[in-house]
Coordinates of C-alpha atoms and ligand atoms in Angstrom, one line a residue:
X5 CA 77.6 190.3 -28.2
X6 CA 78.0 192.9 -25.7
X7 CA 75.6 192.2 -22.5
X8 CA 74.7 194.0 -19.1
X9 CA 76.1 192.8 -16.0
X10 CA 73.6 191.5 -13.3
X11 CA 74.3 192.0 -10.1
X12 CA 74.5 188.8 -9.1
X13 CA 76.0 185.1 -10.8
X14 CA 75.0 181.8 -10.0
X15 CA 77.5 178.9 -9.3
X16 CA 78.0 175.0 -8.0
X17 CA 79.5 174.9 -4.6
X18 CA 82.0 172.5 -3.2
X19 CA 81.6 172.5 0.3
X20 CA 83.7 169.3 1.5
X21 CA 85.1 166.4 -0.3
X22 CA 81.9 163.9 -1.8
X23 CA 79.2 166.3 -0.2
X24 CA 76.7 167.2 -2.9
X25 CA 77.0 170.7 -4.7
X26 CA 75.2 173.1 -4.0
X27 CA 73.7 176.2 -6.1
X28 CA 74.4 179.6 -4.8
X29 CA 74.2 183.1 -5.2
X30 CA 77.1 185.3 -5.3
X31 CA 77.7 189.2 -6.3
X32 CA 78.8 190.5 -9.4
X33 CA 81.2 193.9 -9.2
X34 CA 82.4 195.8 -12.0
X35 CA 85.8 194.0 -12.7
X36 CA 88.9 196.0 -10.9
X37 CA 91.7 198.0 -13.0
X38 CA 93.5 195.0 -13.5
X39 CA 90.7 192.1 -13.7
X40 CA 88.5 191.0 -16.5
X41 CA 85.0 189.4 -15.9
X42 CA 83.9 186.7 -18.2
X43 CA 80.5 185.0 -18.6
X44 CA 81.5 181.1 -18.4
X45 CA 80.3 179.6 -22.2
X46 CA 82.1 176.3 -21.1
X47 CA 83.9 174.2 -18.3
X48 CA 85.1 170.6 -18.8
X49 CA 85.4 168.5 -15.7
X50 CA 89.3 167.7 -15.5
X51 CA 90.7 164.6 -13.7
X52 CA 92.1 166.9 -10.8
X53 CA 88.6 168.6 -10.7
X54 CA 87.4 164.7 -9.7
X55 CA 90.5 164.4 -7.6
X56 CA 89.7 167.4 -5.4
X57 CA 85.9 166.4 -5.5
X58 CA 87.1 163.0 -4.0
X59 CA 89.4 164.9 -1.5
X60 CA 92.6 163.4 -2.8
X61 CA 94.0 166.2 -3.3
X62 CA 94.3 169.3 -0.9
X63 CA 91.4 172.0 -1.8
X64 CA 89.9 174.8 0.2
X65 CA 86.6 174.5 0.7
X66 CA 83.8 175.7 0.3
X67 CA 85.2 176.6 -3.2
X68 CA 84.4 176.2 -6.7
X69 CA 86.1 174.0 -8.9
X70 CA 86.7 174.1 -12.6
X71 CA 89.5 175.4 -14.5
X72 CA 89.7 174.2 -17.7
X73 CA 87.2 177.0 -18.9
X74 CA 86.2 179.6 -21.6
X75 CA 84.4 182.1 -21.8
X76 CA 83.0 186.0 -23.0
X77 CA 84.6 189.1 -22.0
X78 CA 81.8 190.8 -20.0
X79 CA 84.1 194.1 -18.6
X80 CA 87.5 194.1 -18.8
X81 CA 89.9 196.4 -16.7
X82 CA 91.6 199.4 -18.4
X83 CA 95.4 197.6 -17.1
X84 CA 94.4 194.7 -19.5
X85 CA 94.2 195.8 -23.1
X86 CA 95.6 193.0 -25.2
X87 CA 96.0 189.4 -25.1
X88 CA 99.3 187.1 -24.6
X89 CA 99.9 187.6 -28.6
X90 CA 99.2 191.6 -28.1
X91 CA 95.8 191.0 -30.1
X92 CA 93.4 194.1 -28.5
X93 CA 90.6 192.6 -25.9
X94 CA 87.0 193.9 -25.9
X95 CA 83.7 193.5 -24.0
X96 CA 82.1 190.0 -26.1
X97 CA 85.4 188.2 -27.3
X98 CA 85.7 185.1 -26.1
X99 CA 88.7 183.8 -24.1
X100 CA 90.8 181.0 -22.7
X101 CA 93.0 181.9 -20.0
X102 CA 96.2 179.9 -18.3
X103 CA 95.1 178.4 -15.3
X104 CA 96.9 179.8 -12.9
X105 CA 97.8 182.8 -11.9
X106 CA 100.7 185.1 -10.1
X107 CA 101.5 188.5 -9.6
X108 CA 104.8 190.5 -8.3
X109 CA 108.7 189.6 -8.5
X110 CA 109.0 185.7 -8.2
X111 CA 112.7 183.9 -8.6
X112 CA 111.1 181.2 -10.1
X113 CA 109.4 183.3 -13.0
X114 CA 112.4 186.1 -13.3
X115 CA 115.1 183.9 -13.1
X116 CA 114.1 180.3 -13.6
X117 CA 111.5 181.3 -16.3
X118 CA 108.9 178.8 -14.7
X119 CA 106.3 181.6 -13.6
X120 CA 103.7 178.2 -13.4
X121 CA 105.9 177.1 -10.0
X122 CA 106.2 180.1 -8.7
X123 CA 105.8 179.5 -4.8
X124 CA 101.8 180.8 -4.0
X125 CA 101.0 180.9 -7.3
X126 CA 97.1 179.8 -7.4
X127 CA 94.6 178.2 -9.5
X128 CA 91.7 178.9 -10.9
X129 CA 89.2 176.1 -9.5
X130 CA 91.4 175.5 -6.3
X131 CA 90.6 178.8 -4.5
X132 CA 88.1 179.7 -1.8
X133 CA 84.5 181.1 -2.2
X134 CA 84.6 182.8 0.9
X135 CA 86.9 185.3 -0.5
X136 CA 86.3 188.3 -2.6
X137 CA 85.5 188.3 -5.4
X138 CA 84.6 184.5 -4.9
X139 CA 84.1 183.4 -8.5
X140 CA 87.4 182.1 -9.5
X141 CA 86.2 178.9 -10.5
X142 CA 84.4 177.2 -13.8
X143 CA 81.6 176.0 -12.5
X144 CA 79.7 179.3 -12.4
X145 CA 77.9 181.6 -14.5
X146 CA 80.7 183.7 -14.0
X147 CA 84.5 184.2 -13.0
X148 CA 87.0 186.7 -12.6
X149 CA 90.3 187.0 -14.3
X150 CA 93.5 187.9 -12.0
X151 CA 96.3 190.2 -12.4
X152 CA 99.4 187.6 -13.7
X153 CA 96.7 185.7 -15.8
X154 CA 98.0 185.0 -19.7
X155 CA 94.6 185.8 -21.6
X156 CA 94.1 184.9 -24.7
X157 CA 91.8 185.5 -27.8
X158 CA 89.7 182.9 -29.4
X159 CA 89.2 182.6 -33.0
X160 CA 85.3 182.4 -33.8
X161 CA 85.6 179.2 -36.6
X162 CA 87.2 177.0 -33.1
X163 CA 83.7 175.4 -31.5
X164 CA 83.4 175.7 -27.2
X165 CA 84.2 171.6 -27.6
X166 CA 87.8 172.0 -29.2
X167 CA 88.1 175.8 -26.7
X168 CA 87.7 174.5 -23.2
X169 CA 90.3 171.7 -22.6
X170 CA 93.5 174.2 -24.1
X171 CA 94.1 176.0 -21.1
X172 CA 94.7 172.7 -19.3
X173 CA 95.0 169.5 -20.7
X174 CA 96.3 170.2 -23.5
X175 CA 99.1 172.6 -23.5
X176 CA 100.4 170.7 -20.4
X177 CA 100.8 168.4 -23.6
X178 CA 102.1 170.7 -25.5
X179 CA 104.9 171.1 -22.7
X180 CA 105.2 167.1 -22.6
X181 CA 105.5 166.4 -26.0
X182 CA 108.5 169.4 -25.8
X183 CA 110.2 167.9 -23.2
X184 CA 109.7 164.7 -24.6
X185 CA 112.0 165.7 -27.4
X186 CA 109.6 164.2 -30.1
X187 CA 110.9 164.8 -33.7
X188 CA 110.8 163.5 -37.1
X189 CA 111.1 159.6 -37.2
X190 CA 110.4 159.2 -33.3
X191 CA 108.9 156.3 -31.6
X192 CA 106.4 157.4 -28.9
X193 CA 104.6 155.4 -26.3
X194 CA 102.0 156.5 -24.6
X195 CA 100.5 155.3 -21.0
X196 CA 96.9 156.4 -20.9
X197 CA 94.6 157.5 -23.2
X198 CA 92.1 159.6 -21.6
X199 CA 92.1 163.2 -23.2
X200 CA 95.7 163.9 -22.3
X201 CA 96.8 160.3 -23.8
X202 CA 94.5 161.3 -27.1
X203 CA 95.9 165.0 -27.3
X204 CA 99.7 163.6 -26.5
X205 CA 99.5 160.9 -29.5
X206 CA 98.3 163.7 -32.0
X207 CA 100.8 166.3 -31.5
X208 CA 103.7 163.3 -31.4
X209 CA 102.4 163.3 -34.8
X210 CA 102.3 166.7 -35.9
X211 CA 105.9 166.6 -34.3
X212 CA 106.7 163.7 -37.2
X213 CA 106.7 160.8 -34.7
X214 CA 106.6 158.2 -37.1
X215 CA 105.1 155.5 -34.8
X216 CA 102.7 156.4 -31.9
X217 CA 102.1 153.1 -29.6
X218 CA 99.2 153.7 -27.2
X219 CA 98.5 151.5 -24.1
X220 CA 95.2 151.7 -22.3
X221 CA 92.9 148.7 -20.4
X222 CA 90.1 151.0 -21.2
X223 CA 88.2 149.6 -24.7
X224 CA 86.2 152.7 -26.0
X225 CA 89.4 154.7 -25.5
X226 CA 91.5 152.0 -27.7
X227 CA 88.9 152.3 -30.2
X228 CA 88.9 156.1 -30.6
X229 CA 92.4 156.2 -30.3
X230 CA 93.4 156.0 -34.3
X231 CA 91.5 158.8 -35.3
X232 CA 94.2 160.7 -32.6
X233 CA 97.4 159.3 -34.9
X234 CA 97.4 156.5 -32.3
X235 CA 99.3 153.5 -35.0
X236 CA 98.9 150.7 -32.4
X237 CA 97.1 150.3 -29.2
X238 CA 98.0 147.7 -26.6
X239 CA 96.0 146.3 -23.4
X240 CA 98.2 146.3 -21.0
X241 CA 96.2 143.5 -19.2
X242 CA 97.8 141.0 -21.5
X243 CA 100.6 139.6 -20.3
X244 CA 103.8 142.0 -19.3
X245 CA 106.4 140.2 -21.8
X246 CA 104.1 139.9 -24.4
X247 CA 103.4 143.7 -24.5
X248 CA 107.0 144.3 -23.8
X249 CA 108.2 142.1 -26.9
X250 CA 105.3 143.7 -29.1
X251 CA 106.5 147.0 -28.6
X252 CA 110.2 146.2 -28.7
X253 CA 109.3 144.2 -32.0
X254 CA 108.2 147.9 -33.7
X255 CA 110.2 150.1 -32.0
X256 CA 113.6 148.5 -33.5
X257 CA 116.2 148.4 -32.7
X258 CA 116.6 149.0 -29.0
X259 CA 113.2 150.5 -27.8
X260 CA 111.0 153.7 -28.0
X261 CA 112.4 157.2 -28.2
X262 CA 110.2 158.6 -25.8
X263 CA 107.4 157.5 -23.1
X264 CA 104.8 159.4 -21.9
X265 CA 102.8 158.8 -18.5
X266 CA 99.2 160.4 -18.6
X267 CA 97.5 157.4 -16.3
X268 CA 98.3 158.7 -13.0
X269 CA 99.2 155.0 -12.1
X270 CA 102.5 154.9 -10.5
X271 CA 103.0 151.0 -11.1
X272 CA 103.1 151.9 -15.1
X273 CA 106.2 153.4 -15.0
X274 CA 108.6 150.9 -14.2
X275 CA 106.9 148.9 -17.1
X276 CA 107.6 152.4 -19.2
X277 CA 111.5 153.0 -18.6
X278 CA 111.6 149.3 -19.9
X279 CA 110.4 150.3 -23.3
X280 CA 113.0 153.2 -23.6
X281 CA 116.3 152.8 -25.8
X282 CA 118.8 153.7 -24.9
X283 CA 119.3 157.5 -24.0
X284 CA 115.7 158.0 -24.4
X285 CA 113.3 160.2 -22.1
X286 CA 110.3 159.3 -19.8
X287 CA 108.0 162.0 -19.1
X288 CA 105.7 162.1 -16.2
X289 CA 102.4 163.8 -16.0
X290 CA 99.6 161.9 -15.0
X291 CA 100.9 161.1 -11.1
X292 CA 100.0 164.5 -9.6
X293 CA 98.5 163.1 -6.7
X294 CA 101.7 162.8 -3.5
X295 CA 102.1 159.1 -2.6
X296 CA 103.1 158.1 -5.8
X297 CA 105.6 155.0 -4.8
X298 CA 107.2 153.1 -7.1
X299 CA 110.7 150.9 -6.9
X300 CA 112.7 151.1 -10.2
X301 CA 116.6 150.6 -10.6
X302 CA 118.2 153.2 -10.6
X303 CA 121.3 151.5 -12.1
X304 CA 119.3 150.9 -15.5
X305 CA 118.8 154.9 -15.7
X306 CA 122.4 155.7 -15.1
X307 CA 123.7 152.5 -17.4
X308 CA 121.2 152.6 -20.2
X309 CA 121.3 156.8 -20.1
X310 CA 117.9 157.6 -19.7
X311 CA 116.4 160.8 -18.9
X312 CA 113.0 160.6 -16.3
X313 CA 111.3 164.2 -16.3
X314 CA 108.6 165.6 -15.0
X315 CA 106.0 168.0 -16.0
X316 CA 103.5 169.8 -14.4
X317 CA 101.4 173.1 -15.5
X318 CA 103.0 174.7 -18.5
X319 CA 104.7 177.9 -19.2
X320 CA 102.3 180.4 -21.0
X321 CA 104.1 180.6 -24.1
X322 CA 102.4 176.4 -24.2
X323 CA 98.6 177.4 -24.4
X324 CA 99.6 180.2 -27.3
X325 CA 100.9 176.8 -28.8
X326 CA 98.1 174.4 -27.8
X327 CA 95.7 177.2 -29.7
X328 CA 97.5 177.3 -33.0
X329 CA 97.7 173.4 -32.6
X330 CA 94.6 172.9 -32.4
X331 CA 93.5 175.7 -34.5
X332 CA 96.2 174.3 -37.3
X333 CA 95.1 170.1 -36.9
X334 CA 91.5 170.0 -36.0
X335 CA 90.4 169.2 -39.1
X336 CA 93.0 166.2 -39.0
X337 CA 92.1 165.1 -35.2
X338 CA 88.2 165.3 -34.2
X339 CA 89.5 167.1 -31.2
X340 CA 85.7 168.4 -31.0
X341 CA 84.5 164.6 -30.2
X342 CA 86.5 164.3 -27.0
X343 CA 84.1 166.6 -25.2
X344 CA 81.4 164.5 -25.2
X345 CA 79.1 165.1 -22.1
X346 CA 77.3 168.5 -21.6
X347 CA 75.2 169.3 -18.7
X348 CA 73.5 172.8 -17.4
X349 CA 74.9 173.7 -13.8
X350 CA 71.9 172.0 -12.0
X351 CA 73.0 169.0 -13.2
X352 CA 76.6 168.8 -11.9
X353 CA 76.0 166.1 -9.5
X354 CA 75.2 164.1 -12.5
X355 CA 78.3 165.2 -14.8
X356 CA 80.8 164.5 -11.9
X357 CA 79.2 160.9 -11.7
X358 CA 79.5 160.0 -15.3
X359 CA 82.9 161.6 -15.2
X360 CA 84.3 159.3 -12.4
X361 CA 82.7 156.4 -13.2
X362 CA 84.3 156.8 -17.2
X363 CA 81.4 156.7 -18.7
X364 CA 82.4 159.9 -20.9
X365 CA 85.6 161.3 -21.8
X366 CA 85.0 164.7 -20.9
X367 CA 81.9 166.2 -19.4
X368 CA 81.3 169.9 -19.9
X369 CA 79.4 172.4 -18.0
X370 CA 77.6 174.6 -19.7
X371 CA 75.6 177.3 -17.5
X372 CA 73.7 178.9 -19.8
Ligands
ZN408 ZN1 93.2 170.1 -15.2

């Protein structure tokens, strides 16, 4: 579906940390040489969305947030003829896109071959509205692809539900679960199963974990976590040697292979290098906020040879491999499910409540 261009796009302003939004007006341009414009089908509202929103983490305001988003190719620039994979792009196919973006020489892209850390490298959802061309954010009828944007082509059979969270929460798992090591026969523990915790335990599996342990005080979640190849969940309000004896009791003989930290609680991960074996490999991910203090000894890491690594963002060759994951297992893993709150733009006020206060998974704007 090929459609006109108005001449102007609606979208949900942030204009200071826990003021309401606000609905404005902003112009739509033909899209430069090297942009594409999309018509927003779908944005989910990620943790670090409600983080900003909450002012806990640095954001420029007034600005529009959202960047776990999808959407249709409106006009596309004549610099930007294919996608990541090299498929052709045309006006009406519908998109995710990594969400960041960077353009020129950068060290940390041409030599370290981490474009995602590249030093000024910005976000979609994390920019200002004051700026031209101002929609750069989910939350909007419309945005505008960057130059140094990896674009890429949706197949039609994958629903906006199982689309939107790719180009964020899930191929940063895709880059966890890689750096985790996780192969045939692991043991995998995760901390936290909110959508990164549910997408994590699946592609342990698909990565032949053979036991996924998840811990989460959050009951709904434990519930929906075996239809995400979660084997056992654990509360990890019961007492701390009784969870640390149940998971040493499976994970024989010496401990898990690999634990993964999607809570964003820094006081877990003590309690997670405990679980390791010996020589295994903690992955951070969920503690993006600064401030994140913890006291562990550092003489069990050196004497027991563990490995602590963090991830954050993901290398674009990760969301070409969260798509084909997803494409490949969603008829194993309701993936579709996890998006379970949608609300027009007006309503944003009321998504970003339910979202905070956990009372859905993920909540999805849908502006049209
Ligand atoms: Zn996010």
């Amino acid at each position: 579906m090929v459609e006109k261009m108005p001449n102007t796009g609606r979208a949900a302003v942030f204009p200071a940390p826990n003021a309401p939004f606000s609905i404005q007006e902003f112009p739509l341009r033909e899209p430069r040489s090297d942009e594409v414009l999309v018509r927003v089908s779908m944005a989910t509202i990620c943790r670090s969305d409600l983080h900003s929103y909450q002012g806990l983490r640095p954001t420029p305001c007034p600005g529009i947030l959202g960047h776990e988003i999808i959407g249709r190719i409106v006009a596309l620039g004549s610099e930007i003829p294919c996608d990541l994979r090299g498929d052709p792009l045309e006006p009406g196919d519908r998109v995710t896109w990594t969400e960041y973006f960077y353009s020129g020489n950068c060290y940390h892209r041409d030599v370290l071959d981490m474009p995602q850390k590249c030093p000024g490298v910005q976000k979609y959802g994390h920019e200002s509205a004051l700026q031209e061309p101002h929609l750069l954010g989910g939350f909007a009828d419309y945005c505008y692809i960057q130059p140094g944007t990896g674009i890429l082509r949706l197949p039609e059979e994958l629903s906006d539900e199982e689309a939107t969270p790719l180009n964020c929460g899930v191929a940063t798992m895709v880059a966890v679960t890689e750096t985790a090591h996780i192969t045939l026969g692991s043991t995998v523990v995760v901390q936290g199963l909110g959508l990164l915790g549910l997408y994590g335990a699946a592609m342990a599996k698909a990565r032949g974990a053979r036991l996924v342990i998840g811990i989460d005080p959050v009951a709904p979640r434990r519930n929906l976590a075996g239809q995400f190849g979660v084997d056992v969940v654990l509360d990890p309000r019961a007492a701390p040697h009784r969870l640390e004896d149940r998971i040493m009791s499976l994970c024989r003989p010496d401990g898990a292979d690999a634990v993964i930290e999607v809570t964003g609680i820094p006081e877990v991960i003590p309690v997670g290098l405990g679980l390791l074996r010996t020589g295994g490999r903690y992955i951070l991910a969920g503690v993006v906020n600064p401030g994140a203090m913890i006291t562990i000894d550092a003489n069990q890491i050196l004497r027991r040879c563990l490995t602590l690594s963090g991830v954050h963002n993901y290398h674009p060759r990760h969301l070409l491999q969260a798509l084909d994951f997803v494409v490949a297992n969603r008829e194993r893993f309701p993936f579709r499910n996890l998006v379970d709150g949608k609300y027009p733009l007006e309503r944003i006020q009321d998504a970003f409540e339910d979202a905070a206060e956990r009372r859905v998974l993920r909540a999805a704007i849908v502006p049209f």
